[in-house]
XYZ file of N, CA and C in Angstrom:
456
model
N -3.277 4.888 18.448
C -3.377 3.672 17.637
C -3.920 3.823 16.333
N -3.275 3.441 15.281
C -3.685 3.726 13.984
C -4.845 2.836 13.556
N -5.829 3.487 12.922
C -7.078 2.766 12.293
C -7.523 3.580 11.141
N -8.127 2.844 10.359
C -8.690 3.465 9.086
C -9.717 4.393 9.327
N -10.192 4.539 10.582
C -11.213 5.660 11.032
C -10.558 6.962 10.810
N -9.259 7.147 10.763
C -8.500 8.238 10.650
C -8.125 8.424 9.034
N -8.739 9.545 8.429
C -8.548 9.713 7.070
C -7.081 9.738 6.636
N -6.347 10.222 7.472
C -4.874 10.402 7.111
C -4.259 8.989 7.028
N -4.679 8.078 7.929
C -4.136 6.619 7.953
C -4.589 5.905 6.659
N -5.829 6.127 6.392
C -6.387 5.592 5.097
C -5.625 5.904 4.026
N -5.389 7.288 3.893
C -4.687 7.923 2.643
C -3.390 7.341 2.672
N -2.736 7.130 3.686
C -1.285 6.520 3.749
C -1.286 5.097 3.265
N -2.305 4.312 3.684
C -2.333 2.885 3.160
C -2.612 2.925 1.674
N -3.572 3.775 1.120
C -3.918 3.763 -0.221
C -2.686 4.137 -1.028
N -1.924 5.136 -0.480
C -0.615 5.575 -1.271
C 0.343 4.450 -1.276
N 0.467 3.723 -0.158
C 1.374 2.562 -0.283
C 0.910 1.438 -1.111
N -0.375 1.272 -1.202
C -0.859 0.178 -2.089
C -0.724 0.619 -3.644
N -0.710 1.921 -3.844
C -0.394 2.476 -5.156
C 1.021 2.226 -5.590
N 1.983 2.225 -4.457
C 3.283 1.991 -4.852
C 3.656 0.537 -5.123
N 2.788 -0.385 -4.824
C 3.115 -1.838 -5.025
C 3.067 -2.063 -6.515
N 4.033 -2.902 -6.930
C 4.259 -3.196 -8.348
C 4.110 -4.757 -8.492
N 3.757 -5.185 -9.704
C 3.605 -6.620 -9.968
C 4.970 -7.416 -9.684
N 6.168 -6.745 -9.659
C 7.226 -7.381 -9.417
C 7.991 -7.028 -8.174
N 7.170 -6.390 -7.177
C 7.674 -6.004 -5.927
C 8.204 -7.281 -5.307
N 9.435 -7.418 -4.789
C 9.959 -8.595 -4.072
C 9.289 -8.841 -2.699
N 9.016 -10.007 -2.427
C 8.411 -10.258 -1.043
C 9.540 -10.647 -0.133
N 9.416 -10.217 1.245
C 10.245 -10.531 2.251
C 9.925 -11.785 2.899
N 8.604 -12.299 2.891
C 8.377 -13.510 3.553
C 7.040 -13.884 2.923
N 6.727 -15.153 3.207
C 5.341 -15.754 2.815
C 5.432 -16.158 1.385
N 4.195 -16.544 0.999
C 4.074 -17.193 -0.454
C 3.346 -16.370 -1.427
N 2.592 -15.300 -0.858
C 1.813 -14.491 -1.847
C 2.552 -13.625 -2.880
N 2.203 -13.528 -4.071
C 2.823 -12.529 -4.901
C 2.062 -11.129 -4.576
N 2.616 -10.135 -5.139
C 1.845 -8.845 -4.883
C 0.428 -8.860 -5.491
N 0.242 -9.551 -6.512
C -1.151 -9.484 -7.053
C -2.027 -10.462 -6.143
N -1.492 -11.640 -5.706
C -2.255 -12.454 -4.881
C -2.652 -11.765 -3.594
N -1.654 -10.972 -3.054
C -1.982 -10.248 -1.766
C -3.082 -9.220 -2.022
N -3.094 -8.586 -3.175
C -4.222 -7.575 -3.439
C -5.554 -8.446 -3.484
N -5.524 -9.553 -4.020
C -6.818 -10.373 -4.096
C -7.185 -10.812 -2.615
N -6.267 -11.248 -1.860
C -6.472 -11.568 -0.485
C -7.111 -10.393 0.362
N -6.498 -9.190 0.126
C -6.993 -7.904 0.865
C -8.456 -7.690 0.344
N -8.704 -7.831 -0.993
C -10.020 -7.563 -1.421
C -11.046 -8.565 -0.941
N -10.658 -9.771 -0.941
C -11.634 -10.813 -0.325
C -11.893 -10.572 1.036
N -10.930 -10.237 1.829
C -11.043 -9.966 3.365
C -11.920 -8.734 3.580
N -11.739 -7.672 2.748
C -12.536 -6.488 3.023
C -14.075 -6.825 2.602
N -14.218 -7.528 1.493
C -15.634 -7.895 1.138
C -16.188 -8.811 2.117
N -15.475 -9.577 2.703
C -15.966 -10.480 3.941
C -16.419 -9.552 5.082
N -15.575 -8.594 5.466
C -15.884 -7.666 6.538
C -17.272 -6.800 6.232
N -17.328 -6.446 4.902
C -18.405 -5.625 4.537
C -19.712 -6.466 4.243
N -19.629 -7.834 4.253
C -20.796 -8.622 4.014
C -21.085 -8.847 2.569
N -20.084 -8.429 1.843
C -20.339 -8.539 0.313
C -19.963 -10.065 -0.130
N -19.048 -10.671 0.601
C -18.521 -12.031 0.433
C -18.460 -12.631 1.783
N -19.705 -13.046 2.314
C -19.590 -13.689 3.536
C -18.618 -14.839 3.812
N -17.985 -14.736 4.959
C -17.035 -15.681 5.321
C -17.794 -16.830 5.966
N -17.620 -18.017 5.694
C -18.372 -19.116 6.340
C -17.647 -19.312 7.676
N -18.685 -19.340 8.740
C -18.230 -19.552 10.155
C -18.428 -21.007 10.506
N -17.367 -21.535 11.078
C -17.374 -22.899 11.475
C -17.632 -22.996 13.032
N -18.910 -23.359 13.294
C -19.214 -23.281 14.693
C -19.599 -22.107 15.262
N -19.974 -21.991 16.532
C -20.302 -20.652 17.176
C -19.082 -19.784 17.335
N -19.376 -18.452 17.142
C -18.471 -17.353 17.291
C -18.057 -17.314 18.800
N -16.767 -17.546 19.144
C -16.386 -17.420 20.440
C -15.933 -15.970 20.750
N -16.202 -15.486 22.009
C -15.708 -14.159 22.367
C -14.245 -14.395 22.954
N -13.254 -13.637 22.569
C -11.941 -13.753 22.988
C -11.528 -12.344 23.250
N -11.993 -11.629 24.242
C -11.528 -10.275 24.488
C -10.054 -10.118 24.835
N -9.438 -10.887 25.465
C -7.885 -10.703 25.641
C -7.191 -10.968 24.501
N -7.402 -12.033 23.730
C -6.724 -12.188 22.470
C -7.006 -10.971 21.491
N -8.311 -10.550 21.448
C -8.585 -9.435 20.602
C -7.779 -8.158 20.987
N -7.883 -7.905 22.249
C -7.144 -6.696 22.821
C -5.748 -6.865 22.531
N -5.010 -7.944 22.669
C -3.566 -7.980 22.381
C -3.348 -7.965 20.844
N -4.124 -8.687 20.124
C -3.876 -8.795 18.638
C -4.167 -7.395 17.923
N -5.145 -6.726 18.374
C -5.563 -5.468 17.677
C -5.018 -4.250 18.331
N -4.934 -4.145 19.602
C -4.731 -2.910 20.176
C -3.344 -2.762 20.929
N -2.559 -3.787 21.110
C -1.253 -3.734 21.633
C -0.304 -3.591 20.426
N 0.711 -2.925 20.619
C 1.697 -2.513 19.473
C 2.702 -3.823 19.117
N 2.218 -5.080 19.318
C 3.083 -6.146 18.863
C 3.137 -6.291 17.310
N 4.223 -6.637 16.778
C 4.027 -6.895 15.294
C 3.456 -8.118 14.999
N 2.670 -8.274 13.969
C 1.936 -9.513 13.612
C 2.888 -10.414 12.982
N 2.804 -11.739 13.131
C 3.409 -12.692 12.533
C 2.669 -13.457 11.423
N 3.153 -14.179 10.592
C 2.460 -14.729 9.535
C 1.523 -15.919 10.114
N 0.444 -16.043 9.302
C -0.491 -17.065 9.747
C -1.250 -17.370 8.400
N -1.485 -18.598 8.105
C -2.199 -18.940 6.817
C -3.512 -18.418 6.800
N -3.902 -17.881 5.732
C -5.262 -17.350 5.533
C -6.288 -18.583 5.484
N -7.583 -18.338 5.763
C -8.601 -19.293 5.602
C -8.790 -19.598 4.031
N -9.266 -20.754 3.707
C -9.600 -21.152 2.351
C -10.412 -20.056 1.563
N -11.263 -19.544 2.185
C -12.192 -18.585 1.500
C -11.531 -17.222 1.023
N -10.359 -16.860 1.649
C -9.681 -15.638 1.076
C -8.199 -15.874 0.796
N -7.946 -17.112 0.444
C -6.515 -17.562 0.054
C -6.579 -17.776 -1.454
N -5.854 -16.793 -2.198
C -5.993 -17.091 -3.715
C -5.299 -18.324 -4.168
N -4.614 -19.138 -3.361
C -4.159 -20.479 -3.785
C -5.204 -21.484 -3.585
N -6.282 -21.134 -2.833
C -7.385 -22.129 -2.556
C -8.711 -21.638 -3.159
N -9.587 -21.165 -2.242
C -11.013 -20.749 -2.744
C -11.108 -19.275 -2.869
N -10.096 -18.519 -2.706
C -10.100 -17.100 -2.790
C -10.053 -16.606 -4.316
N -10.213 -15.295 -4.413
C -10.183 -14.713 -5.774
C -8.851 -14.937 -6.408
N -8.772 -15.387 -7.629
C -7.492 -15.541 -8.301
C -7.189 -14.191 -9.030
N -5.910 -13.920 -9.013
C -5.631 -12.734 -9.764
C -5.967 -12.654 -11.248
N -6.322 -11.473 -11.671
C -6.694 -11.279 -13.046
C -5.969 -10.104 -13.640
N -6.453 -8.881 -13.502
C -5.733 -7.752 -13.972
C -5.155 -6.930 -12.889
N -3.956 -6.598 -12.670
C -3.336 -6.051 -11.592
C -3.963 -4.893 -11.151
N -4.190 -3.832 -12.084
C -4.860 -2.617 -11.672
C -6.224 -2.894 -11.128
N -7.051 -3.716 -11.658
C -8.387 -4.047 -11.215
C -8.318 -4.615 -9.787
N -7.290 -5.562 -9.557
C -7.284 -6.189 -8.269
C -6.792 -5.097 -7.259
N -5.900 -4.231 -7.613
C -5.493 -3.144 -6.731
C -6.648 -2.269 -6.447
N -7.430 -1.882 -7.372
C -8.615 -1.018 -7.144
C -9.626 -1.566 -6.161
N -9.818 -2.862 -6.324
C -10.588 -3.657 -5.476
C -10.239 -3.753 -4.071
N -8.850 -3.845 -3.871
C -8.313 -3.852 -2.474
C -8.455 -2.453 -1.832
N -8.132 -1.319 -2.727
C -8.255 -0.030 -2.345
C -9.667 0.352 -1.871
N -10.650 -0.107 -2.782
C -12.168 0.177 -2.629
C -12.588 -0.483 -1.237
N -12.107 -1.713 -0.908
C -12.436 -2.338 0.431
C -11.864 -1.564 1.542
N -10.657 -1.196 1.481
C -10.085 -0.433 2.720
C -10.847 0.858 2.800
N -11.118 1.707 1.825
C -11.834 2.816 1.802
C -13.386 2.702 2.284
N -13.953 1.639 1.796
C -15.366 1.386 2.243
C -15.424 1.019 3.724
N -14.476 0.241 4.296
C -14.523 0.075 5.706
C -14.227 1.297 6.441
N -13.278 2.140 5.966
C -12.941 3.339 6.584
C -14.180 4.300 6.688
N -14.974 4.412 5.572
C -16.187 5.295 5.550
C -17.353 4.665 6.263
N -17.382 3.452 6.705
C -18.451 2.785 7.295
C -18.991 3.553 8.515
N -20.141 3.781 8.836
C -20.537 4.507 10.155
C -20.152 3.743 11.407
N -20.041 4.424 12.507
C -19.547 3.784 13.720
C -20.258 2.507 14.163
N -21.584 2.453 13.876
C -22.379 1.385 14.226
C -22.865 0.557 13.086
N -21.974 0.402 12.049
C -22.417 -0.220 10.775
C -22.465 -1.616 11.142
N -23.327 -2.400 10.262
C -23.452 -3.782 10.371
C -22.331 -4.477 9.543
N -21.261 -4.577 10.142
C -20.132 -5.406 9.435
C -20.127 -6.774 9.869
N -19.324 -7.591 9.466
C -19.305 -8.982 9.909
C -19.340 -9.126 11.394
N -19.985 -10.111 11.923
C -20.152 -10.261 13.312
C -18.894 -10.558 14.045
N -17.998 -11.205 13.464
C -16.685 -11.614 14.112
C -15.617 -12.152 13.286
N -14.467 -12.376 13.910
C -13.210 -12.843 13.238
C -13.009 -14.229 13.827
N -12.427 -15.188 13.067
C -12.175 -16.518 13.416
C -11.149 -16.560 14.682
N -10.272 -15.669 14.876
C -9.322 -15.668 15.924
C -9.764 -14.712 17.037
N -10.163 -13.500 16.680
C -10.432 -12.422 17.740
C -11.899 -12.513 18.195
N -12.722 -13.231 17.659
C -14.154 -13.378 18.065
C -14.919 -12.192 17.669
N -15.856 -11.767 18.506
C -16.909 -10.805 18.250
C -16.182 -9.520 17.904
N -16.558 -8.755 16.931
C -15.826 -7.512 16.380
C -16.813 -6.357 16.225
N -16.515 -5.162 16.776
C -17.340 -3.975 16.495
C -16.740 -3.236 15.241
N -17.470 -2.315 14.816
C -17.026 -1.419 13.681
C -15.651 -0.920 13.966
N -15.381 -0.498 15.256
C -14.109 0.145 15.667
C -13.050 -0.951 15.667
N -13.331 -2.235 16.130
C -12.310 -3.394 15.888
C -12.007 -3.506 14.540
N -13.056 -3.600 13.628
C -12.733 -3.912 12.245
C -11.911 -2.786 11.605
N -12.196 -1.546 11.921
C -11.296 -0.511 11.470
C -9.804 -0.611 11.800
N -9.691 -1.016 13.102
C -8.178 -1.235 13.532
C -7.724 -2.481 12.828
N -8.439 -3.524 12.716
C -7.971 -4.788 12.011
C -7.674 -4.380 10.595
N -8.521 -3.631 9.884
C -8.161 -3.336 8.545
C -6.855 -2.635 8.421
N -6.560 -1.769 9.251
C -5.273 -1.073 9.314
C -4.169 -2.144 9.404
N -4.233 -2.868 10.549
C -3.178 -3.780 10.984
C -2.953 -4.809 9.809
N -4.060 -5.396 9.252
C -3.968 -6.408 8.221
C -3.268 -5.869 6.893
N -3.757 -4.731 6.477
C -3.177 -4.048 5.292
C -1.702 -3.723 5.537
N -1.462 -3.063 6.674
C -0.117 -2.711 6.993
C 1.009 -3.947 7.033
N 0.408 -4.980 7.682
C 1.204 -6.256 7.683
C 1.551 -6.649 6.305
N 0.512 -6.746 5.459
C 0.817 -7.273 3.956
C 1.686 -6.239 3.124
N 1.513 -4.983 3.430
C 2.387 -4.005 2.647
C 3.890 -4.117 3.193
N 4.016 -4.465 4.561
C 5.320 -4.661 4.965
C 6.089 -5.858 4.450
N 5.070 -6.937 4.050
C 5.636 -8.124 3.351
C 6.297 -7.690 2.044
N 5.991 -6.663 1.396
C 6.640 -6.202 0.086
C 7.487 -4.954 0.355
N 7.952 -4.660 1.646
C 8.784 -3.556 1.775
C 8.178 -2.112 1.777
N 6.867 -2.029 1.793
C 6.128 -0.750 1.698
C 5.599 -0.300 3.012
């Protein structure tokens, strides 16, 4: 299973992010390439605790949903982002394409480098409680999903 804990997987994601262009055509969804970079940057900063995600109510443990969503090889389908990391709502708005790209890359690399028992965000709104290992798998799947959105 691919995860950003593997330096080769991280390098591949970074190379794909570097191939993204401001005019890359999207295959689905509403995000532009630059909005997607802002979304990835916000999400990474949330995982790292740099931009805490507001939790609505208690964090529910959902081990079967997490197992299926993170560790089974089913392709992800689109789902609206929460307001806090949606550039159309409360998320970061695009500014400079290269700066937004570097922020997204920095986030992926920071999660990849985090120690095994790092204090990352306690959980995810859908998957529930998350370990460092889970967040590294999530970061791969989430970034891969959005890169596929632009044919990368």
